[in-house]
PDB file of C-alpha atoms and ligand atoms in Angstrom:
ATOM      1  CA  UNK A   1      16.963   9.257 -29.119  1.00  0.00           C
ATOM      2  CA  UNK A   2      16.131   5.720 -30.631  1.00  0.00           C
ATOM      3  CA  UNK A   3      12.156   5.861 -30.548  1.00  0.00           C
ATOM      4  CA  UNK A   4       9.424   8.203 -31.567  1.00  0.00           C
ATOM      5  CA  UNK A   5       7.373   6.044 -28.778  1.00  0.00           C
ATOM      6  CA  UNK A   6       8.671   4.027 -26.546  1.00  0.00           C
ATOM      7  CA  UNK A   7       6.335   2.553 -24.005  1.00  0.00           C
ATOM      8  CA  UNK A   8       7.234   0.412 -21.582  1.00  0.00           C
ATOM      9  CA  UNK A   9       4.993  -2.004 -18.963  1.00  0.00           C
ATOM     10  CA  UNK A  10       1.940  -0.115 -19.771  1.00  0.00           C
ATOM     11  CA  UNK A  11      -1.118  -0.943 -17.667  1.00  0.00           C
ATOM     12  CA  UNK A  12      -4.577   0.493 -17.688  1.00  0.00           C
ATOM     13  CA  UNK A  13      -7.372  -0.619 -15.347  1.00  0.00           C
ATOM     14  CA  UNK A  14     -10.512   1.326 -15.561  1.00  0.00           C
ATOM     15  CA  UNK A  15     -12.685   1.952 -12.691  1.00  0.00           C
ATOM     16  CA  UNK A  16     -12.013   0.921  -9.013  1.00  0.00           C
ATOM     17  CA  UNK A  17     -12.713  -1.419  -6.331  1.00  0.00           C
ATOM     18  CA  UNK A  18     -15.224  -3.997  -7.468  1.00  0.00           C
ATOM     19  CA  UNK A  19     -15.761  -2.771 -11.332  1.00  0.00           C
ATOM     20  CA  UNK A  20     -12.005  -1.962 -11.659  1.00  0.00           C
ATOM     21  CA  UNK A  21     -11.332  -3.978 -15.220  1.00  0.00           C
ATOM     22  CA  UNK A  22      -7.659  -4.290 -16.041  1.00  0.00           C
ATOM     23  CA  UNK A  23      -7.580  -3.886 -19.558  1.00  0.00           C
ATOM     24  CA  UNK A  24      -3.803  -3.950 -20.354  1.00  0.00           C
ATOM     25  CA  UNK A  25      -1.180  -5.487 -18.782  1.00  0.00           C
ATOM     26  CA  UNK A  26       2.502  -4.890 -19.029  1.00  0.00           C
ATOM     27  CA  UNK A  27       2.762  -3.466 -22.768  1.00  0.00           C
ATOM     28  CA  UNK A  28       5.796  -2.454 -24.153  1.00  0.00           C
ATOM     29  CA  UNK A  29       5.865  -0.835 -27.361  1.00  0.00           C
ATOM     30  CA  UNK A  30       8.906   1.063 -29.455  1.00  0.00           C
ATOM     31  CA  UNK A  31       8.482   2.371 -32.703  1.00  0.00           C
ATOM     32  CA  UNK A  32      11.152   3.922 -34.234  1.00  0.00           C
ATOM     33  CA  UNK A  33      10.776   7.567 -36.310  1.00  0.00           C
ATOM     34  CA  UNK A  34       8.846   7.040 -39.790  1.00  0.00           C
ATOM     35  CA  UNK A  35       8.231   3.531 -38.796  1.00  0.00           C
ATOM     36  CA  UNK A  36       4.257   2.671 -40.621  1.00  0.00           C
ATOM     37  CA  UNK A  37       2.872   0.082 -37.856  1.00  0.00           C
ATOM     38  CA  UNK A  38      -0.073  -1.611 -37.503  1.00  0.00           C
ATOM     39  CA  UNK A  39      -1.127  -2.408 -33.986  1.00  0.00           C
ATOM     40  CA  UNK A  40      -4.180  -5.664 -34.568  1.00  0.00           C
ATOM     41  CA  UNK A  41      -6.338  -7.472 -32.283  1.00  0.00           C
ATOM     42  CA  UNK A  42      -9.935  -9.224 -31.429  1.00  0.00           C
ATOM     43  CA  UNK A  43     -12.609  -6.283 -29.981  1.00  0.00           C
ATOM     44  CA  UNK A  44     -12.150  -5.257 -26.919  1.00  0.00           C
ATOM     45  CA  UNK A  45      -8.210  -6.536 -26.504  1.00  0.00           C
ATOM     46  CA  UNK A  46      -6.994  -2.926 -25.516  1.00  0.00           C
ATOM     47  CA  UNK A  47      -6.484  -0.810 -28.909  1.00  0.00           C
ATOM     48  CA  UNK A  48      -7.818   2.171 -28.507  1.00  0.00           C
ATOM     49  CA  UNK A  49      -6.991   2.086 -25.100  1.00  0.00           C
ATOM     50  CA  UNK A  50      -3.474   1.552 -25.943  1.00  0.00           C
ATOM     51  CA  UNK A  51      -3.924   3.935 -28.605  1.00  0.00           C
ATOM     52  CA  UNK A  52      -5.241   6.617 -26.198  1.00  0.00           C
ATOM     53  CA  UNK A  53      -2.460   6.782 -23.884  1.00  0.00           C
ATOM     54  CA  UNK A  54       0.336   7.106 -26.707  1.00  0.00           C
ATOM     55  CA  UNK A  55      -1.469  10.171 -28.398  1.00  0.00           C
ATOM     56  CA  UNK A  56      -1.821  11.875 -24.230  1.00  0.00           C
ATOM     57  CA  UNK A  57      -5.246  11.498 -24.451  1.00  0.00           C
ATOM     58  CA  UNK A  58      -5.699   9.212 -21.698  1.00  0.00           C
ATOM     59  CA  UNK A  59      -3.013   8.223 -18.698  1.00  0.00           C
ATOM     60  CA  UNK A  60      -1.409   4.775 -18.151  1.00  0.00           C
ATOM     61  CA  UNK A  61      -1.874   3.443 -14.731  1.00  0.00           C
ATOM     62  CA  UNK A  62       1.461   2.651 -14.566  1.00  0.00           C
ATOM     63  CA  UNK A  63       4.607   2.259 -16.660  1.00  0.00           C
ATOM     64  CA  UNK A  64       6.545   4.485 -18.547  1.00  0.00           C
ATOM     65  CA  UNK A  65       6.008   6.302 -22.146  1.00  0.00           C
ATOM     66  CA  UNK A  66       8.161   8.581 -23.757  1.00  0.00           C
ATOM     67  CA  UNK A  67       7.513  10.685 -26.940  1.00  0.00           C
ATOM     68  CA  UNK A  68      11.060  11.881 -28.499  1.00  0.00           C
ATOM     69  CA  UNK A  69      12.747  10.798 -25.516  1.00  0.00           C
ATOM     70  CA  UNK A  70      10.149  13.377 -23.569  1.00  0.00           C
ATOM     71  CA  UNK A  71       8.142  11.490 -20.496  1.00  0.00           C
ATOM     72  CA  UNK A  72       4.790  11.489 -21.002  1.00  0.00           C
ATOM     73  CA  UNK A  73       3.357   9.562 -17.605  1.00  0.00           C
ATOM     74  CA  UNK A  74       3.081  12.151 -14.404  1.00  0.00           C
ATOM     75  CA  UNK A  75       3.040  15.327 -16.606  1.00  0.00           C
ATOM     76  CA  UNK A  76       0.673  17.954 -15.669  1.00  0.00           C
ATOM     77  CA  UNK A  77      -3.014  18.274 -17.391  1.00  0.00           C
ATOM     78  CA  UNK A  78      -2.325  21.626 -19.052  1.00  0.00           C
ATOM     79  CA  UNK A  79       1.605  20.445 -20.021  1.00  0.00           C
ATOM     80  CA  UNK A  80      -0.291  17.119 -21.612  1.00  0.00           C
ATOM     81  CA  UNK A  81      -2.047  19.128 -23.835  1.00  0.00           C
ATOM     82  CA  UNK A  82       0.793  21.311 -25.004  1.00  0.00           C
ATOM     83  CA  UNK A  83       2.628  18.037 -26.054  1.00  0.00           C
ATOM     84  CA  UNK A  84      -0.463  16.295 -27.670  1.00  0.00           C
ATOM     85  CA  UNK A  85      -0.420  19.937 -29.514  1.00  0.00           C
ATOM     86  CA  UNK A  86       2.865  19.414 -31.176  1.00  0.00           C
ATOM     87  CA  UNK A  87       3.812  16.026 -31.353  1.00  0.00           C
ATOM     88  CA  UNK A  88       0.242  14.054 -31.891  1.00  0.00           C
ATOM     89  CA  UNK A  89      -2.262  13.688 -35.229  1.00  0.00           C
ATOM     90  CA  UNK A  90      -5.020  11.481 -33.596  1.00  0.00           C
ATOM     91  CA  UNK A  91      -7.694  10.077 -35.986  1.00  0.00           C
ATOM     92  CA  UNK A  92     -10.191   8.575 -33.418  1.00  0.00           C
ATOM     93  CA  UNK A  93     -12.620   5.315 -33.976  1.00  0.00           C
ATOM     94  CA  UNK A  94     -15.717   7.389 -35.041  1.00  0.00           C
ATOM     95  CA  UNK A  95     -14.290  10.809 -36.417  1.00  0.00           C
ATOM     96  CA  UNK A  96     -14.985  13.147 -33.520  1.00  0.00           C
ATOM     97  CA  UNK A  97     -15.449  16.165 -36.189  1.00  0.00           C
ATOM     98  CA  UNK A  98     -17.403  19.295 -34.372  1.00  0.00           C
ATOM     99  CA  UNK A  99     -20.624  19.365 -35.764  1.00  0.00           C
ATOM    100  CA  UNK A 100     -21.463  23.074 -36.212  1.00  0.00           C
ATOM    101  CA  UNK A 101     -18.154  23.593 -38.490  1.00  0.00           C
ATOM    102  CA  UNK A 102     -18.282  23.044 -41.862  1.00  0.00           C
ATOM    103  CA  UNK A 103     -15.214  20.182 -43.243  1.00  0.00           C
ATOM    104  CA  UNK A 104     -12.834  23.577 -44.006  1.00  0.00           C
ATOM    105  CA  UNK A 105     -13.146  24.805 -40.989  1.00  0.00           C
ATOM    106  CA  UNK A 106     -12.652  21.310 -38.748  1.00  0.00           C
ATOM    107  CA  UNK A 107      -9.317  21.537 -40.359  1.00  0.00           C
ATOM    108  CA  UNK A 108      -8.639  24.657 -40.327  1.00  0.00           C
ATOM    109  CA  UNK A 109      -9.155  25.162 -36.637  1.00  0.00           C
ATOM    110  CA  UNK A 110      -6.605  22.484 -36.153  1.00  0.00           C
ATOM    111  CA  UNK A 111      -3.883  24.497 -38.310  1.00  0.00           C
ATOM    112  CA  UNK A 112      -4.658  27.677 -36.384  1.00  0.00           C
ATOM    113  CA  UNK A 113      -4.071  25.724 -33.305  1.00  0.00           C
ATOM    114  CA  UNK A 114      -0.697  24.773 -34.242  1.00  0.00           C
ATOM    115  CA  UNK A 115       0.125  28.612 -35.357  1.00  0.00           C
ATOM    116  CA  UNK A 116      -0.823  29.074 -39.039  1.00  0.00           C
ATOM    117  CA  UNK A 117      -2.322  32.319 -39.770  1.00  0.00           C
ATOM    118  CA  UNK A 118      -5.693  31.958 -40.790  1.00  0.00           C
ATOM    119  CA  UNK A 119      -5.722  32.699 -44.325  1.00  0.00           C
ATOM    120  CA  UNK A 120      -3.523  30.346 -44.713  1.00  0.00           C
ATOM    121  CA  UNK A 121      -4.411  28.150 -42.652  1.00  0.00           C
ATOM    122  CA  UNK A 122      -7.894  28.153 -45.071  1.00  0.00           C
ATOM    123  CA  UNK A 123      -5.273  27.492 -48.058  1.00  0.00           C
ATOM    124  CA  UNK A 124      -4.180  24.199 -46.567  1.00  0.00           C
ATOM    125  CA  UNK A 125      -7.137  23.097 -45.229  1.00  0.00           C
ATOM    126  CA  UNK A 126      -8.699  22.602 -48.833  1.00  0.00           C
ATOM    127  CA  UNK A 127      -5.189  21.324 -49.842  1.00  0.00           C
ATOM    128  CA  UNK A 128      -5.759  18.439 -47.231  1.00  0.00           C
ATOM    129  CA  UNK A 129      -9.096  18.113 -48.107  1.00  0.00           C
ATOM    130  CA  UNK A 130      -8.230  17.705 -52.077  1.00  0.00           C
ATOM    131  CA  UNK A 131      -5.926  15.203 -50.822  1.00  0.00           C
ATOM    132  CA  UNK A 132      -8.444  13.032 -49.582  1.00  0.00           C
ATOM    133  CA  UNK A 133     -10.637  13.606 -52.843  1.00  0.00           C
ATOM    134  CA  UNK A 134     -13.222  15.924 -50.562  1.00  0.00           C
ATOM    135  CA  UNK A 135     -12.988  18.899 -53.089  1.00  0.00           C
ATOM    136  CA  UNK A 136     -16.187  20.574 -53.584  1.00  0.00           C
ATOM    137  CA  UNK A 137     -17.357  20.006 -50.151  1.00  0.00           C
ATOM    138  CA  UNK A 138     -15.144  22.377 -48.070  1.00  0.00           C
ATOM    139  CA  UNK A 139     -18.425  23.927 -46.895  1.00  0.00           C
ATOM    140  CA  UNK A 140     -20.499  20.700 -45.643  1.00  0.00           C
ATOM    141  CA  UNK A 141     -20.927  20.291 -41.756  1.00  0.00           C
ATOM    142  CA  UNK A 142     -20.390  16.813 -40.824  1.00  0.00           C
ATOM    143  CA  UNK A 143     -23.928  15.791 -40.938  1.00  0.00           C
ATOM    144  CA  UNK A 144     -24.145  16.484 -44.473  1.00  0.00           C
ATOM    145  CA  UNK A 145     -21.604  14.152 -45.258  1.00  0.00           C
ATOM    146  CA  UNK A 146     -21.047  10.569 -45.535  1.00  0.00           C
ATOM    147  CA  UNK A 147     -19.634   8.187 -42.981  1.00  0.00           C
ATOM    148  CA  UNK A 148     -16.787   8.024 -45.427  1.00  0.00           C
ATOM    149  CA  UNK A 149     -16.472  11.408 -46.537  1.00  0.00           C
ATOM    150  CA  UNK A 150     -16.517  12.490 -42.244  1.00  0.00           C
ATOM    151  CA  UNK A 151     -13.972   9.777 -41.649  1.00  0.00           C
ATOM    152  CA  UNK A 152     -11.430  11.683 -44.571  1.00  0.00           C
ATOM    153  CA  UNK A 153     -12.432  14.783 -43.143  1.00  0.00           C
ATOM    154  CA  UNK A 154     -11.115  13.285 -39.808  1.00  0.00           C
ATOM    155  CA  UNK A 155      -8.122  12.244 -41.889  1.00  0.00           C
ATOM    156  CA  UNK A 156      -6.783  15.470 -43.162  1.00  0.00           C
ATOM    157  CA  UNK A 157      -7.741  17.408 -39.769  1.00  0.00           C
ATOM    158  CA  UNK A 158      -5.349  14.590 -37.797  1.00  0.00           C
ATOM    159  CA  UNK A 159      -2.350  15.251 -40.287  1.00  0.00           C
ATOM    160  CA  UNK A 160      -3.282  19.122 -40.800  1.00  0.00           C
ATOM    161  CA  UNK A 161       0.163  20.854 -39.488  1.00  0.00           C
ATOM    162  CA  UNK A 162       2.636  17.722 -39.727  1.00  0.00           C
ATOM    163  CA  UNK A 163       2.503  16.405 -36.095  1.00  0.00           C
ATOM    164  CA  UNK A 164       5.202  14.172 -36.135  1.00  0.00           C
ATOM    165  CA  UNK A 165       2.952  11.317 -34.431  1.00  0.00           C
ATOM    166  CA  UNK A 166       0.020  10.340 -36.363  1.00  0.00           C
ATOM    167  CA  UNK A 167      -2.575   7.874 -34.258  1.00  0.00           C
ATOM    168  CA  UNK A 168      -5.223   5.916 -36.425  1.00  0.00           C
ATOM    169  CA  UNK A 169      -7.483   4.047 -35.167  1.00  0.00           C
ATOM    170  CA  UNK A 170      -9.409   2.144 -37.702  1.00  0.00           C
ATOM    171  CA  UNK A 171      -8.888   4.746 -40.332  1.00  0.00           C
ATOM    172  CA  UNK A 172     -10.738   2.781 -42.940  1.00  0.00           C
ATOM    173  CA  UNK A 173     -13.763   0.770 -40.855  1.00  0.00           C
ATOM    174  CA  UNK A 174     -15.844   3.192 -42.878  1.00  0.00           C
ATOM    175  CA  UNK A 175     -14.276   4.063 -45.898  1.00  0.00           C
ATOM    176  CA  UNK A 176     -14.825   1.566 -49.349  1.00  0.00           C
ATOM    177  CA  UNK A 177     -12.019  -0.520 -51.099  1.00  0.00           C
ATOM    178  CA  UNK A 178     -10.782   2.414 -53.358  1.00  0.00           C
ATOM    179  CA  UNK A 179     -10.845   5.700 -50.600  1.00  0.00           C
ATOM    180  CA  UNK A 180      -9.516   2.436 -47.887  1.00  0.00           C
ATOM    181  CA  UNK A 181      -6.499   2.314 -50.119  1.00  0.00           C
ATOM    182  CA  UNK A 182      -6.304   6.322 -50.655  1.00  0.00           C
ATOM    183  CA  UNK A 183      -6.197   6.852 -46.987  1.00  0.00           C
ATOM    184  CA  UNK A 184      -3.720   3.778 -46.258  1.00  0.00           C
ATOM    185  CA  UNK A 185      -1.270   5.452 -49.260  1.00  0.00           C
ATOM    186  CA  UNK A 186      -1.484   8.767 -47.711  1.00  0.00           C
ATOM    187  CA  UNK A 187      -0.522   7.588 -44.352  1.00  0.00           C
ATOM    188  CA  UNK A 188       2.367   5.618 -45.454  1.00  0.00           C
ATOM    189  CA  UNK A 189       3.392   8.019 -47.399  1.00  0.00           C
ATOM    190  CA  UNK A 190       3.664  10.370 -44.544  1.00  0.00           C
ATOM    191  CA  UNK A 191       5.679   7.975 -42.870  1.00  0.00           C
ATOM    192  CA  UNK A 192       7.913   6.789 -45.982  1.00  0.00           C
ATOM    193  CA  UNK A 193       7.817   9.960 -47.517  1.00  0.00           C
ATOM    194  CA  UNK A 194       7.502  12.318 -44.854  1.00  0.00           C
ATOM    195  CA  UNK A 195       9.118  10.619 -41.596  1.00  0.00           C
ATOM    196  CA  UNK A 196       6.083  10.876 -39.594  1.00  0.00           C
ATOM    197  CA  UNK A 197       6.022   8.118 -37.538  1.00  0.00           C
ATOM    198  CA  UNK A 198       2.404   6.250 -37.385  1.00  0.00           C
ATOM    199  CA  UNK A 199       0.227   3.904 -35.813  1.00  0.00           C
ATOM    200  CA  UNK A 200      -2.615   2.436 -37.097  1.00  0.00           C
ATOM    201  CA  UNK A 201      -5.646   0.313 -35.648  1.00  0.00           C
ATOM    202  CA  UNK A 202      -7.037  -1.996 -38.095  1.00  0.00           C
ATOM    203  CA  UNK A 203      -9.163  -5.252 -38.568  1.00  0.00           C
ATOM    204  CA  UNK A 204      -8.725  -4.619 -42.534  1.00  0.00           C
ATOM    205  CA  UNK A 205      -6.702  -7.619 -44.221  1.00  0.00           C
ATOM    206  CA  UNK A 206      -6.823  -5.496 -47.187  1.00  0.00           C
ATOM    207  CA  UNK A 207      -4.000  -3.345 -45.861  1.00  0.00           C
ATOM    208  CA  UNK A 208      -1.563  -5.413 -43.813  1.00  0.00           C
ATOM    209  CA  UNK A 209       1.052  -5.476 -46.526  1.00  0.00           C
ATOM    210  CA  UNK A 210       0.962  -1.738 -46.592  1.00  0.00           C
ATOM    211  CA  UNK A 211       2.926  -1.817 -42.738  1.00  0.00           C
ATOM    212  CA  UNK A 212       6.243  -1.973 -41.867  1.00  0.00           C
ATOM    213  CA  UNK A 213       5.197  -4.277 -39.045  1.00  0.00           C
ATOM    214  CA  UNK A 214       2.213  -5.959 -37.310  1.00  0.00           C
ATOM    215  CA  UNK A 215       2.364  -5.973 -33.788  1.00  0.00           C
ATOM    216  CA  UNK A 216      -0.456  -7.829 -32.255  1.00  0.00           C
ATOM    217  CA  UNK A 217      -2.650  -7.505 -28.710  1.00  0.00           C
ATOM    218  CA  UNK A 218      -4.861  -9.638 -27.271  1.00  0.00           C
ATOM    219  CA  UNK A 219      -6.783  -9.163 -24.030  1.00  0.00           C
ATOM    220  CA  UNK A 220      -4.417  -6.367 -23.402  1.00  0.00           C
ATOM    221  CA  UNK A 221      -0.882  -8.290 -23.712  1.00  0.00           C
ATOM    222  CA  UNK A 222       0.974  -7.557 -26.713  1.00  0.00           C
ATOM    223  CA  UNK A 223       1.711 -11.050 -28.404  1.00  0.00           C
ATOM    224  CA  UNK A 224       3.317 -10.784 -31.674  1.00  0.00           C
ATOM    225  CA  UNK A 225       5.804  -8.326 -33.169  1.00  0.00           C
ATOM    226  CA  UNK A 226       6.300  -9.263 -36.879  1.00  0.00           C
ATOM    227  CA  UNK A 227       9.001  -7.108 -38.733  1.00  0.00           C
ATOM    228  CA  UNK A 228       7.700  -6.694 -41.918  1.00  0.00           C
ATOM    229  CA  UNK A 229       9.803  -3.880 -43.419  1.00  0.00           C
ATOM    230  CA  UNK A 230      10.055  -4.327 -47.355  1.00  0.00           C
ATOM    231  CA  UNK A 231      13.936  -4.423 -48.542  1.00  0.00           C
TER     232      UNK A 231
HETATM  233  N1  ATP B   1     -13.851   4.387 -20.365  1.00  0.00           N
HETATM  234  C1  ATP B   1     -13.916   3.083 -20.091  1.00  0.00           C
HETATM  235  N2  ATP B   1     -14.316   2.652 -18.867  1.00  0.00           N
HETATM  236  C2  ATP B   1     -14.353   1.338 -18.557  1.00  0.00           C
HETATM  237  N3  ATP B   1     -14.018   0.361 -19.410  1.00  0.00           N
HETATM  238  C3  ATP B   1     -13.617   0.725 -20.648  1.00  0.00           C
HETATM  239  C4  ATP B   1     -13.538   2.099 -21.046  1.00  0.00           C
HETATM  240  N4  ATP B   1     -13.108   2.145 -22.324  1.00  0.00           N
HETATM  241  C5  ATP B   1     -12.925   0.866 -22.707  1.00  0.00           C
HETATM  242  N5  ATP B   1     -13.215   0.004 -21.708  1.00  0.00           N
HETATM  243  C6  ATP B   1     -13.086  -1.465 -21.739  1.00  0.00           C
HETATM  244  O1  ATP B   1     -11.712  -1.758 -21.970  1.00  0.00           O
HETATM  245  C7  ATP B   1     -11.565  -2.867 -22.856  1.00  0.00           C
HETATM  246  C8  ATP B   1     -10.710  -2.448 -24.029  1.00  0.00           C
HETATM  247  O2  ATP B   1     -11.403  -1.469 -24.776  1.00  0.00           O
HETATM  248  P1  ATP B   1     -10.797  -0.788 -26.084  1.00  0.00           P
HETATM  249  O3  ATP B   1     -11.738   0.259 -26.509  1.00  0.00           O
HETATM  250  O4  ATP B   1      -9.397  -0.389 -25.802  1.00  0.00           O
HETATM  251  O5  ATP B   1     -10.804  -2.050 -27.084  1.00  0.00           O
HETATM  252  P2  ATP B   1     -10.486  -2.124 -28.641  1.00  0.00           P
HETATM  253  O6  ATP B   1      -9.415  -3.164 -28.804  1.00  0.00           O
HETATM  254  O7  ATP B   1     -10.206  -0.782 -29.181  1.00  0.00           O
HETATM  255  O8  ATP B   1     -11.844  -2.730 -29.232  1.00  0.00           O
HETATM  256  P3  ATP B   1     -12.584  -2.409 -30.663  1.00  0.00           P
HETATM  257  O9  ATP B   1     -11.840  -3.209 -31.694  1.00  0.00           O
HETATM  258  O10 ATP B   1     -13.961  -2.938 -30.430  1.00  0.00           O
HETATM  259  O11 ATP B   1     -12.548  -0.947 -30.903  1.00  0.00           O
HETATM  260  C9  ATP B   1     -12.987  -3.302 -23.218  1.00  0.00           C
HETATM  261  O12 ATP B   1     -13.320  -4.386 -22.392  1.00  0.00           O
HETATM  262  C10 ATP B   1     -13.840  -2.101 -22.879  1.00  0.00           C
HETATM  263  O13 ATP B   1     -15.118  -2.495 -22.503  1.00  0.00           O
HETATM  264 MG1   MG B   2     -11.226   0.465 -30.502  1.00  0.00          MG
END
């Protein structure tokens, strides 16, 4: 097995008859395990569509993706789940954080999920959280935090429990320079460190040289594949 994702002639058109809007159109995208790749592109050219249907949280109208060699496209609802469970960190455009739980237990919830027992699932939930600088504010509910602070919050909930698959989409839109760079570090160190394998969304310049490769889409084609992997 060659690919942590491997996606081939990916279309998505949402809606039907007269509003049906193609938004992508035959993508293919392989990336191989640990790979750190940054998938770019104007508003509105497909990302977190694309995005979406790698991390099995939204189906391709047609074409083919495989995670580990496993097919994703035509699996059953409940069987989706399962694999978004154990292969899939998804950091989503806009944090997606439950509101009445307090930045410990957003985490933690997500570690129980994939089978750690809860006291120590509590340990590694302020371990992630002291990662992304956040100690001190285990017990904040998202509305008492910054954009910033929800956004690392998001962070350490997406990588809480290793998935091998971590999904970012614009991981640092809200974040400034110095927690944009923390966040970019930790994520390729998961990947260089680690051998996660990871995609990330991003309009930021800032961290382009951070990726192994750029792989461009616009108006949902992918255009440009630039291998950028350091010696
Ligand atoms: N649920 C939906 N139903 C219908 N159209 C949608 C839906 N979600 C997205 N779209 C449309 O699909 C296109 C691609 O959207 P997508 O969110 O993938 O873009 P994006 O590249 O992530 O943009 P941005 O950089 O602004 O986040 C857009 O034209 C958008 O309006
Ligand atoms: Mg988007």
């Amino acid at each position: 097995m060659k690919y942590a994702i491997d996606a081939r002639s990916v279309t998505k058109v949402y809606g039907e008859g007269d509003v049906a809007q193609r938004v992508l159109e035959g993508c293919d995208v392989q990336v191989p395990h640990g790979e750190f790749m940054m998938l770019v592109g104007p508003s509105g050219s497909g990302k977190t569509t694309l995005l979406s249907i790698l991390g099995c949280v939204l189906r391709a109208t047609s074409g083919e993706v495989r995670l580990f060699g496993e097919a994703i496209t035509g699996v059953p609802e409940n069987h989706l789940s399962r694999l978004r469970l154990s292969y899939i960190g998804f950091i989503f455009q806009g944090h997606n954080l439950l509101a009445s739980l307090s930045a410990e237990d957003n985490v933690a919830v997500q570690l129980q999920l994939r089978g750690y027992p809860t006291k120590e699932a509590r340990r590694e939930a302020r371990a992630l959280l002291d990662r992304v600088h956040l100690a001190g504010k285990y017990h904040r509910r998202p509305a008492e935090l910054s954009g910033g602070e929800r956004q690392r919050v998001a962070i350490a909930r997406a990588v809480a429990g290793a998935p091998p698959i971590i999904l970012a989409d614009e991981p640092t839109a809200s974040l400034d320079a110095a927690n944009g760079a923390l966040v970019t570090e930790l994520l390729r160190e998961l990947a260089r460190e680690r051998g996660h394998t990871v995609v990330c969304v991003t309009h930021d310049n800032r961290i382009f040289s951070l990726a192994d490769r750029i792989v461009r889409i616009e108006d949902g084609k992918i255009l440009a594949d630039h291998r950028e992997r350091a010696a």
